[in-house]
XYZ file of C-alpha atoms in Angstrom:
71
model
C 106.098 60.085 66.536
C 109.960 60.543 66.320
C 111.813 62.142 63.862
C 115.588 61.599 62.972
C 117.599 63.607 59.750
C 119.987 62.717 57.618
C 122.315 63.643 54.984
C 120.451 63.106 52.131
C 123.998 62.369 49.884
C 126.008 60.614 52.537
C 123.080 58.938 54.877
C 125.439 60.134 57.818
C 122.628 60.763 60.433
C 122.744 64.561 62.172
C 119.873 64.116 64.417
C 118.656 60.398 65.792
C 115.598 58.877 66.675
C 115.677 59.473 70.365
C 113.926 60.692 73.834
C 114.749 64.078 72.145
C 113.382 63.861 68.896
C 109.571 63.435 69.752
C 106.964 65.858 67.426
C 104.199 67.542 69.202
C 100.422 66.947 68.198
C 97.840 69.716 68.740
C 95.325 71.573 66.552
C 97.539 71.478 63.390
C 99.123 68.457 63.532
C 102.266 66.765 64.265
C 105.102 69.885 64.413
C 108.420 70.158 65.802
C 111.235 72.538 65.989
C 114.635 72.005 64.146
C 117.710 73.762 65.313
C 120.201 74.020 62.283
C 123.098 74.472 64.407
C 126.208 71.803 64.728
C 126.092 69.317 62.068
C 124.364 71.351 59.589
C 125.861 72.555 56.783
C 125.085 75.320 53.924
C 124.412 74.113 50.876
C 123.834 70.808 51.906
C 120.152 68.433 51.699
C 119.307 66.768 54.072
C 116.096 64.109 54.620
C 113.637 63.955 57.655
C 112.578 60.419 58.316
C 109.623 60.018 61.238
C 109.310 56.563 63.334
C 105.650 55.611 64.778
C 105.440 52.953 67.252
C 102.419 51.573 68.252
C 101.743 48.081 71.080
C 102.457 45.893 68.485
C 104.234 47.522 65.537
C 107.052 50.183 64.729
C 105.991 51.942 61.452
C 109.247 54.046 59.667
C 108.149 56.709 57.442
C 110.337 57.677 54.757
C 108.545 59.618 51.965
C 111.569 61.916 50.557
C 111.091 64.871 53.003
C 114.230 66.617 51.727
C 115.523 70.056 52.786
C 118.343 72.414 52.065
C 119.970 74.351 54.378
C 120.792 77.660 53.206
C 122.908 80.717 54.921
């Protein structure tokens, strides 16, 4: 599963789906770790979205994961 985030007012993306955006699986689930550095700003929301692809299908998930970044 890959994760990208976006503004959640402007849609401008911060963090793509890419080779570096991959969540881990173990015991607990899918996690990842989010650095809030460049791009992020205070004050601001922002919205996860998570890609699955499969053999035969690509599966976005967009289920209003919203955040705020606060100092």
């Amino acid at each position: 599963i890959q994760y990208s985030v976006e503004d959640a007012y402007t849609n401008r993306v911060i963090i793509p789906f890419s080779s570096g955006s991959y969540a881990s699986f173990d015991e607990n689930g899918y996690n990842f770790k989010l650095h809030l550095g460049g791009g992020f700003m205070p004050e601001r929301m922002y919205k996860i979205l998570f890609k699955c692809e499969t053999d035969s299908n690509t599966i976005f998930i967009n289920k209003k994961y919203i955040f705020k970044v606060i100092k």
